[in-house]
Amino acid sequence: MTRVLVVEDDPQLVRALVINLKARKYGVDAAPDGATALRLAAARQPDVVMLDLGLPDMDGIDVIRALRGRSRVPVLVLSARQSSDEKVAALDAGADDYVTKPFSMDELLARLRAAVRRTEDAPLAPEATLVETGDFSIDLLARRVVRQGRDVRLTPTEWHLLEILVTNPGRLITQTRLLQEVWGAPQTHKTNYLRVYMAQLRRKLETDPSHPRYLITEPGMGYRFEG
């Protein structure tokens, strides 16, 4: 059974979500605030977290950061905040998707199924958790990159992009897939996001960012990692 943690302080919305999720055979835990959410996440190990940003005790962005410090669990943000800056902040903090209130239950459930699918489709095999190149190493479990003996600081978005590429070595990952997995379906046309973040990754990892050896662009199609 797929277990969902709902983090929301609106009792009516929580009730609606619990009813709909249980009707579809999901296991559900609910938390009215950030502190309870973090305790339940540690104790119950949910498969997906649905998170409101406007919590009574802490900002949802801080909950995302705390979760990302110890887990790769998919996080679906449910929020009335509609500005691009708010959405980017949540996604940069490590959210997997962003659903704006009010939303249709069908759309939310479709996003939930997609998040579960992505997790099931990309398990990390033990032998693939350490990636070594001639210039840097990546520890996927520890979420750590080392170059020339020093830790490389990556933003959550940079890490998410790098993780997708290095766990599919030699395979072309399309722009659409990267945008969908990192920023969510509504952003699939914003290829400028990819260009900016890939340039940042190359500056941090490549010896010659203008002539990359590891993070390769396939013009008009996507990117691939060559180890």
Short mmCIF file of N, CA and C in Angstrom, two decimals, residues 78-226:
data_model
loop_
_atom_site.label_atom_id
_atom_site.label_comp_id
_atom_site.label_asym_id
_atom_site.label_seq_id
_atom_site.Cartn_x
_atom_site.Cartn_y
_atom_site.Cartn_z
N LEU A 78 0.83 21.81 -2.08
CA LEU A 78 -0.55 22.24 -2.30
C LEU A 78 -0.65 23.63 -1.68
N SER A 79 -0.78 24.66 -2.50
CA SER A 79 -0.69 26.01 -1.94
C SER A 79 -1.56 27.00 -2.68
N ALA A 80 -2.04 28.00 -1.93
CA ALA A 80 -2.76 29.12 -2.54
C ALA A 80 -1.80 30.17 -3.09
N ARG A 81 -0.52 30.04 -2.79
CA ARG A 81 0.48 30.99 -3.29
C ARG A 81 0.68 30.76 -4.79
N GLN A 82 0.43 31.79 -5.58
CA GLN A 82 0.42 31.61 -7.03
C GLN A 82 1.55 32.33 -7.76
N SER A 83 2.38 33.10 -7.06
CA SER A 83 3.43 33.85 -7.75
C SER A 83 4.54 32.91 -8.21
N SER A 84 5.18 33.29 -9.30
CA SER A 84 6.28 32.47 -9.83
C SER A 84 7.40 32.35 -8.81
N ASP A 85 7.68 33.43 -8.08
CA ASP A 85 8.76 33.39 -7.09
C ASP A 85 8.48 32.35 -6.01
N GLU A 86 7.24 32.29 -5.56
CA GLU A 86 6.89 31.30 -4.53
C GLU A 86 7.06 29.88 -5.05
N LYS A 87 6.62 29.67 -6.30
CA LYS A 87 6.74 28.33 -6.87
C LYS A 87 8.20 27.94 -7.06
N VAL A 88 9.00 28.87 -7.57
CA VAL A 88 10.42 28.58 -7.77
C VAL A 88 11.10 28.29 -6.45
N ALA A 89 10.75 29.05 -5.39
CA ALA A 89 11.35 28.82 -4.08
C ALA A 89 11.05 27.41 -3.57
N ALA A 90 9.81 26.97 -3.75
CA ALA A 90 9.44 25.63 -3.30
C ALA A 90 10.15 24.56 -4.10
N LEU A 91 10.22 24.73 -5.41
CA LEU A 91 10.88 23.75 -6.27
C LEU A 91 12.38 23.73 -6.02
N ASP A 92 12.97 24.91 -5.81
CA ASP A 92 14.40 24.96 -5.51
C ASP A 92 14.71 24.32 -4.17
N ALA A 93 13.78 24.41 -3.23
CA ALA A 93 14.00 23.79 -1.92
C ALA A 93 13.95 22.28 -1.99
N GLY A 94 13.37 21.74 -3.09
CA GLY A 94 13.35 20.30 -3.26
C GLY A 94 11.99 19.70 -3.51
N ALA A 95 10.94 20.54 -3.66
CA ALA A 95 9.62 19.99 -4.00
C ALA A 95 9.65 19.36 -5.38
N ASP A 96 8.82 18.35 -5.58
CA ASP A 96 8.77 17.65 -6.86
C ASP A 96 7.68 18.20 -7.78
N ASP A 97 6.66 18.79 -7.19
CA ASP A 97 5.55 19.30 -7.99
C ASP A 97 4.84 20.37 -7.17
N TYR A 98 4.04 21.20 -7.85
CA TYR A 98 3.37 22.34 -7.20
C TYR A 98 1.96 22.43 -7.76
N VAL A 99 0.98 22.24 -6.89
CA VAL A 99 -0.42 22.31 -7.29
C VAL A 99 -1.05 23.51 -6.61
N THR A 100 -1.63 24.41 -7.41
CA THR A 100 -2.20 25.64 -6.87
C THR A 100 -3.64 25.43 -6.45
N LYS A 101 -3.97 25.91 -5.24
CA LYS A 101 -5.35 25.88 -4.75
C LYS A 101 -6.15 27.00 -5.41
N PRO A 102 -7.43 26.78 -5.69
CA PRO A 102 -8.15 25.51 -5.57
C PRO A 102 -7.79 24.58 -6.72
N PHE A 103 -7.82 23.29 -6.48
CA PHE A 103 -7.45 22.32 -7.51
C PHE A 103 -8.55 21.27 -7.62
N SER A 104 -8.58 20.57 -8.75
CA SER A 104 -9.52 19.46 -8.89
C SER A 104 -8.89 18.21 -8.29
N MET A 105 -9.71 17.39 -7.67
CA MET A 105 -9.21 16.17 -7.07
C MET A 105 -8.62 15.24 -8.13
N ASP A 106 -9.20 15.22 -9.32
CA ASP A 106 -8.67 14.37 -10.39
C ASP A 106 -7.26 14.77 -10.77
N GLU A 107 -7.01 16.10 -10.87
CA GLU A 107 -5.66 16.56 -11.20
C GLU A 107 -4.69 16.19 -10.10
N LEU A 108 -5.09 16.40 -8.85
CA LEU A 108 -4.20 16.08 -7.74
C LEU A 108 -3.86 14.60 -7.73
N LEU A 109 -4.84 13.75 -7.93
CA LEU A 109 -4.58 12.31 -7.92
C LEU A 109 -3.69 11.89 -9.09
N ALA A 110 -3.84 12.56 -10.23
CA ALA A 110 -2.96 12.27 -11.36
C ALA A 110 -1.52 12.66 -11.03
N ARG A 111 -1.34 13.81 -10.38
CA ARG A 111 0.01 14.22 -9.98
C ARG A 111 0.59 13.24 -8.96
N LEU A 112 -0.26 12.77 -8.06
CA LEU A 112 0.19 11.80 -7.07
C LEU A 112 0.64 10.51 -7.74
N ARG A 113 -0.15 10.01 -8.67
CA ARG A 113 0.25 8.78 -9.38
C ARG A 113 1.56 8.96 -10.12
N ALA A 114 1.75 10.14 -10.74
CA ALA A 114 3.00 10.40 -11.46
C ALA A 114 4.18 10.40 -10.52
N ALA A 115 4.02 10.99 -9.33
CA ALA A 115 5.11 11.03 -8.36
C ALA A 115 5.49 9.62 -7.90
N VAL A 116 4.48 8.80 -7.64
CA VAL A 116 4.74 7.42 -7.23
C VAL A 116 5.43 6.65 -8.34
N ARG A 117 4.97 6.86 -9.58
CA ARG A 117 5.56 6.18 -10.73
C ARG A 117 7.03 6.51 -10.89
N ARG A 118 7.36 7.81 -10.75
CA ARG A 118 8.76 8.22 -10.92
C ARG A 118 9.64 7.55 -9.88
N THR A 119 9.13 7.43 -8.67
CA THR A 119 9.90 6.79 -7.61
C THR A 119 10.12 5.31 -7.91
N GLU A 120 9.06 4.65 -8.39
CA GLU A 120 9.16 3.21 -8.69
C GLU A 120 10.03 2.94 -9.90
N ASP A 121 10.02 3.87 -10.87
CA ASP A 121 10.77 3.65 -12.11
C ASP A 121 12.25 3.88 -11.96
N ALA A 122 12.67 4.58 -10.91
CA ALA A 122 14.08 4.96 -10.81
C ALA A 122 14.68 4.57 -9.45
N PRO A 123 14.61 3.27 -9.08
CA PRO A 123 15.25 2.87 -7.84
C PRO A 123 16.77 2.96 -7.97
N LEU A 124 17.43 3.28 -6.87
CA LEU A 124 18.88 3.36 -6.89
C LEU A 124 19.46 2.00 -6.52
N ALA A 125 20.09 1.35 -7.48
CA ALA A 125 20.75 0.08 -7.20
C ALA A 125 21.98 0.34 -6.33
N PRO A 126 22.27 -0.56 -5.37
CA PRO A 126 23.41 -0.33 -4.48
C PRO A 126 24.71 -0.07 -5.22
N GLU A 127 24.92 -0.82 -6.32
CA GLU A 127 26.19 -0.66 -7.05
C GLU A 127 26.25 0.65 -7.81
N ALA A 128 25.12 1.37 -7.91
CA ALA A 128 25.09 2.61 -8.69
C ALA A 128 25.04 3.85 -7.82
N THR A 129 25.31 3.68 -6.52
CA THR A 129 25.16 4.83 -5.62
C THR A 129 26.43 5.68 -5.55
N LEU A 130 27.54 5.19 -6.07
CA LEU A 130 28.76 5.98 -6.12
C LEU A 130 29.21 6.09 -7.57
N VAL A 131 29.30 7.32 -8.06
CA VAL A 131 29.70 7.58 -9.44
C VAL A 131 31.06 8.27 -9.43
N GLU A 132 32.03 7.68 -10.10
CA GLU A 132 33.38 8.24 -10.15
C GLU A 132 33.71 8.68 -11.58
N THR A 133 34.23 9.88 -11.71
CA THR A 133 34.77 10.34 -12.99
C THR A 133 36.22 10.72 -12.78
N GLY A 134 36.87 11.14 -13.86
CA GLY A 134 38.26 11.55 -13.73
C GLY A 134 38.44 12.86 -12.97
N ASP A 135 37.34 13.63 -12.81
CA ASP A 135 37.45 14.95 -12.19
C ASP A 135 36.64 15.12 -10.91
N PHE A 136 35.62 14.30 -10.70
CA PHE A 136 34.80 14.46 -9.50
C PHE A 136 34.12 13.14 -9.19
N SER A 137 33.61 13.01 -7.96
CA SER A 137 32.86 11.83 -7.55
C SER A 137 31.53 12.27 -6.96
N ILE A 138 30.52 11.39 -7.12
CA ILE A 138 29.17 11.69 -6.65
C ILE A 138 28.70 10.52 -5.79
N ASP A 139 28.38 10.81 -4.54
CA ASP A 139 27.79 9.82 -3.63
C ASP A 139 26.29 10.09 -3.59
N LEU A 140 25.51 9.24 -4.29
CA LEU A 140 24.08 9.48 -4.42
C LEU A 140 23.32 9.29 -3.11
N LEU A 141 23.78 8.37 -2.27
CA LEU A 141 23.10 8.17 -1.00
C LEU A 141 23.37 9.32 -0.03
N ALA A 142 24.61 9.76 0.03
CA ALA A 142 24.97 10.86 0.92
C ALA A 142 24.65 12.23 0.33
N ARG A 143 24.23 12.24 -0.96
CA ARG A 143 23.94 13.49 -1.67
C ARG A 143 25.14 14.43 -1.57
N ARG A 144 26.30 13.90 -1.99
CA ARG A 144 27.55 14.64 -1.84
C ARG A 144 28.36 14.56 -3.13
N VAL A 145 28.92 15.69 -3.55
CA VAL A 145 29.79 15.76 -4.71
C VAL A 145 31.14 16.29 -4.26
N VAL A 146 32.21 15.60 -4.67
CA VAL A 146 33.57 16.01 -4.30
C VAL A 146 34.38 16.23 -5.56
N ARG A 147 35.04 17.38 -5.64
CA ARG A 147 35.90 17.71 -6.79
C ARG A 147 37.21 18.26 -6.27
N GLN A 148 38.31 17.65 -6.71
CA GLN A 148 39.64 18.05 -6.28
C GLN A 148 39.75 18.09 -4.75
N GLY A 149 39.15 17.07 -4.11
CA GLY A 149 39.26 16.94 -2.67
C GLY A 149 38.33 17.83 -1.87
N ARG A 150 37.51 18.61 -2.53
CA ARG A 150 36.63 19.54 -1.81
C ARG A 150 35.16 19.25 -2.15
N ASP A 151 34.30 19.44 -1.15
CA ASP A 151 32.86 19.30 -1.39
C ASP A 151 32.38 20.40 -2.32
N VAL A 152 31.51 20.02 -3.26
CA VAL A 152 30.89 20.98 -4.17
C VAL A 152 29.47 21.25 -3.66
N ARG A 153 29.16 22.51 -3.41
CA ARG A 153 27.84 22.87 -2.92
C ARG A 153 26.87 23.01 -4.11
N LEU A 154 25.83 22.19 -4.08
CA LEU A 154 24.81 22.25 -5.12
C LEU A 154 23.48 22.66 -4.51
N THR A 155 22.68 23.42 -5.27
CA THR A 155 21.32 23.71 -4.83
C THR A 155 20.48 22.45 -5.01
N PRO A 156 19.32 22.35 -4.34
CA PRO A 156 18.46 21.17 -4.54
C PRO A 156 18.10 20.94 -6.00
N THR A 157 17.88 22.01 -6.75
CA THR A 157 17.53 21.85 -8.16
C THR A 157 18.72 21.33 -8.96
N GLU A 158 19.91 21.87 -8.71
CA GLU A 158 21.11 21.37 -9.39
C GLU A 158 21.32 19.88 -9.07
N TRP A 159 21.13 19.53 -7.79
CA TRP A 159 21.32 18.14 -7.40
C TRP A 159 20.31 17.24 -8.11
N HIS A 160 19.05 17.65 -8.16
CA HIS A 160 18.01 16.83 -8.79
C HIS A 160 18.34 16.58 -10.26
N LEU A 161 18.76 17.62 -10.98
CA LEU A 161 19.16 17.46 -12.38
C LEU A 161 20.32 16.49 -12.51
N LEU A 162 21.35 16.70 -11.70
CA LEU A 162 22.54 15.85 -11.78
C LEU A 162 22.19 14.41 -11.47
N GLU A 163 21.36 14.20 -10.47
CA GLU A 163 20.98 12.84 -10.07
C GLU A 163 20.28 12.10 -11.20
N ILE A 164 19.36 12.78 -11.88
CA ILE A 164 18.65 12.15 -13.00
C ILE A 164 19.63 11.75 -14.10
N LEU A 165 20.56 12.63 -14.40
CA LEU A 165 21.50 12.35 -15.49
C LEU A 165 22.47 11.23 -15.14
N VAL A 166 23.05 11.27 -13.94
CA VAL A 166 24.09 10.28 -13.61
C VAL A 166 23.50 8.90 -13.36
N THR A 167 22.21 8.81 -13.02
CA THR A 167 21.61 7.49 -12.84
C THR A 167 21.12 6.90 -14.16
N ASN A 168 21.33 7.65 -15.24
CA ASN A 168 21.03 7.16 -16.59
C ASN A 168 22.24 7.40 -17.49
N PRO A 169 23.40 6.86 -17.15
CA PRO A 169 24.63 7.19 -17.88
C PRO A 169 24.55 6.81 -19.35
N GLY A 170 24.97 7.76 -20.18
CA GLY A 170 25.02 7.52 -21.62
C GLY A 170 23.67 7.65 -22.32
N ARG A 171 22.60 7.80 -21.56
CA ARG A 171 21.26 7.89 -22.16
C ARG A 171 20.85 9.34 -22.33
N LEU A 172 20.26 9.66 -23.46
CA LEU A 172 19.71 10.99 -23.68
C LEU A 172 18.47 11.15 -22.82
N ILE A 173 18.46 12.19 -21.98
CA ILE A 173 17.30 12.53 -21.18
C ILE A 173 16.70 13.79 -21.80
N THR A 174 15.48 13.69 -22.27
CA THR A 174 14.90 14.80 -23.01
C THR A 174 14.66 16.02 -22.13
N GLN A 175 14.61 17.18 -22.79
CA GLN A 175 14.29 18.41 -22.07
C GLN A 175 12.94 18.28 -21.37
N THR A 176 11.97 17.70 -22.06
CA THR A 176 10.63 17.57 -21.48
C THR A 176 10.65 16.73 -20.21
N ARG A 177 11.38 15.62 -20.24
CA ARG A 177 11.43 14.77 -19.05
C ARG A 177 12.11 15.49 -17.89
N LEU A 178 13.22 16.16 -18.16
CA LEU A 178 13.92 16.88 -17.10
C LEU A 178 13.04 17.98 -16.50
N LEU A 179 12.39 18.74 -17.36
CA LEU A 179 11.53 19.81 -16.87
C LEU A 179 10.36 19.24 -16.06
N GLN A 180 9.80 18.14 -16.53
CA GLN A 180 8.66 17.55 -15.82
C GLN A 180 9.08 17.00 -14.47
N GLU A 181 10.22 16.30 -14.42
CA GLU A 181 10.64 15.67 -13.17
C GLU A 181 11.15 16.68 -12.15
N VAL A 182 11.80 17.74 -12.63
CA VAL A 182 12.41 18.69 -11.70
C VAL A 182 11.48 19.85 -11.36
N TRP A 183 10.75 20.35 -12.35
CA TRP A 183 9.91 21.53 -12.11
C TRP A 183 8.41 21.25 -12.17
N GLY A 184 8.01 20.10 -12.66
CA GLY A 184 6.59 19.79 -12.75
C GLY A 184 6.05 20.04 -14.15
N ALA A 185 4.95 19.37 -14.46
CA ALA A 185 4.40 19.38 -15.82
C ALA A 185 4.14 20.77 -16.39
N PRO A 186 3.64 21.75 -15.59
CA PRO A 186 3.34 23.06 -16.20
C PRO A 186 4.55 23.80 -16.75
N GLN A 187 5.76 23.34 -16.40
CA GLN A 187 6.96 24.06 -16.82
C GLN A 187 7.65 23.43 -18.02
N THR A 188 7.00 22.48 -18.70
CA THR A 188 7.71 21.69 -19.72
C THR A 188 8.15 22.50 -20.93
N HIS A 189 7.66 23.73 -21.08
CA HIS A 189 8.08 24.54 -22.23
C HIS A 189 9.21 25.50 -21.87
N LYS A 190 9.58 25.56 -20.59
CA LYS A 190 10.53 26.58 -20.16
C LYS A 190 11.96 26.04 -20.22
N THR A 191 12.45 25.86 -21.43
CA THR A 191 13.79 25.28 -21.61
C THR A 191 14.89 26.21 -21.10
N ASN A 192 14.57 27.50 -20.92
CA ASN A 192 15.59 28.41 -20.37
C ASN A 192 15.97 28.01 -18.95
N TYR A 193 15.05 27.40 -18.19
CA TYR A 193 15.39 26.89 -16.86
C TYR A 193 16.55 25.91 -16.97
N LEU A 194 16.43 24.97 -17.91
CA LEU A 194 17.46 23.96 -18.07
C LEU A 194 18.80 24.57 -18.45
N ARG A 195 18.79 25.51 -19.39
CA ARG A 195 20.05 26.12 -19.83
C ARG A 195 20.77 26.79 -18.66
N VAL A 196 20.02 27.50 -17.84
CA VAL A 196 20.62 28.21 -16.71
C VAL A 196 21.24 27.23 -15.72
N TYR A 197 20.46 26.21 -15.33
CA TYR A 197 20.94 25.28 -14.30
C TYR A 197 22.04 24.36 -14.83
N MET A 198 21.97 23.97 -16.09
CA MET A 198 23.05 23.15 -16.64
C MET A 198 24.34 23.95 -16.73
N ALA A 199 24.24 25.23 -17.06
CA ALA A 199 25.44 26.09 -17.08
C ALA A 199 26.04 26.18 -15.69
N GLN A 200 25.19 26.30 -14.67
CA GLN A 200 25.70 26.36 -13.30
C GLN A 200 26.40 25.06 -12.91
N LEU A 201 25.81 23.92 -13.28
CA LEU A 201 26.43 22.63 -12.97
C LEU A 201 27.78 22.50 -13.65
N ARG A 202 27.85 22.92 -14.91
CA ARG A 202 29.13 22.81 -15.62
C ARG A 202 30.20 23.69 -14.99
N ARG A 203 29.82 24.88 -14.56
CA ARG A 203 30.82 25.75 -13.91
C ARG A 203 31.36 25.10 -12.64
N LYS A 204 30.52 24.34 -11.96
CA LYS A 204 30.94 23.72 -10.70
C LYS A 204 31.70 22.41 -10.90
N LEU A 205 31.44 21.70 -12.03
CA LEU A 205 31.97 20.34 -12.17
C LEU A 205 32.96 20.16 -13.32
N GLU A 206 32.79 20.89 -14.39
CA GLU A 206 33.62 20.67 -15.57
C GLU A 206 34.92 21.46 -15.49
N THR A 207 36.02 20.87 -15.98
CA THR A 207 37.29 21.59 -16.06
C THR A 207 37.19 22.75 -17.04
N ASP A 208 36.53 22.51 -18.19
CA ASP A 208 36.30 23.54 -19.19
C ASP A 208 34.80 23.59 -19.48
N PRO A 209 34.06 24.44 -18.75
CA PRO A 209 32.60 24.46 -18.90
C PRO A 209 32.12 24.73 -20.32
N SER A 210 32.91 25.46 -21.11
CA SER A 210 32.48 25.77 -22.48
C SER A 210 32.66 24.57 -23.42
N HIS A 211 33.46 23.59 -22.99
CA HIS A 211 33.63 22.35 -23.75
C HIS A 211 33.46 21.17 -22.80
N PRO A 212 32.21 20.91 -22.38
CA PRO A 212 31.98 19.91 -21.34
C PRO A 212 32.35 18.50 -21.76
N ARG A 213 32.89 17.78 -20.82
CA ARG A 213 33.26 16.38 -21.05
C ARG A 213 32.21 15.42 -20.50
N TYR A 214 31.50 15.84 -19.45
CA TYR A 214 30.59 14.93 -18.75
C TYR A 214 29.11 15.28 -18.97
N LEU A 215 28.78 16.55 -18.94
CA LEU A 215 27.38 16.98 -19.06
C LEU A 215 27.17 17.49 -20.48
N ILE A 216 26.70 16.60 -21.33
CA ILE A 216 26.67 16.84 -22.77
C ILE A 216 25.29 17.31 -23.22
N THR A 217 25.27 18.32 -24.08
CA THR A 217 24.02 18.79 -24.68
C THR A 217 23.79 18.10 -26.02
N GLU A 218 22.58 17.61 -26.21
CA GLU A 218 22.14 17.14 -27.52
C GLU A 218 21.20 18.22 -28.04
N PRO A 219 21.67 19.11 -28.93
CA PRO A 219 20.91 20.29 -29.31
C PRO A 219 19.47 19.98 -29.74
N GLY A 220 18.55 20.72 -29.14
CA GLY A 220 17.14 20.57 -29.47
C GLY A 220 16.47 19.36 -28.88
N MET A 221 17.24 18.50 -28.18
CA MET A 221 16.66 17.26 -27.66
C MET A 221 16.76 17.15 -26.14
N GLY A 222 17.98 17.30 -25.61
CA GLY A 222 18.12 17.15 -24.17
C GLY A 222 19.58 17.06 -23.77
N TYR A 223 19.85 16.25 -22.73
CA TYR A 223 21.19 16.16 -22.17
C TYR A 223 21.50 14.72 -21.80
N ARG A 224 22.81 14.42 -21.74
CA ARG A 224 23.22 13.10 -21.27
C ARG A 224 24.49 13.22 -20.46
N PHE A 225 24.69 12.24 -19.58
CA PHE A 225 25.89 12.19 -18.74
C PHE A 225 26.82 11.13 -19.28
N GLU A 226 28.06 11.53 -19.54
CA GLU A 226 29.11 10.59 -19.94
C GLU A 226 30.11 10.47 -18.81
#
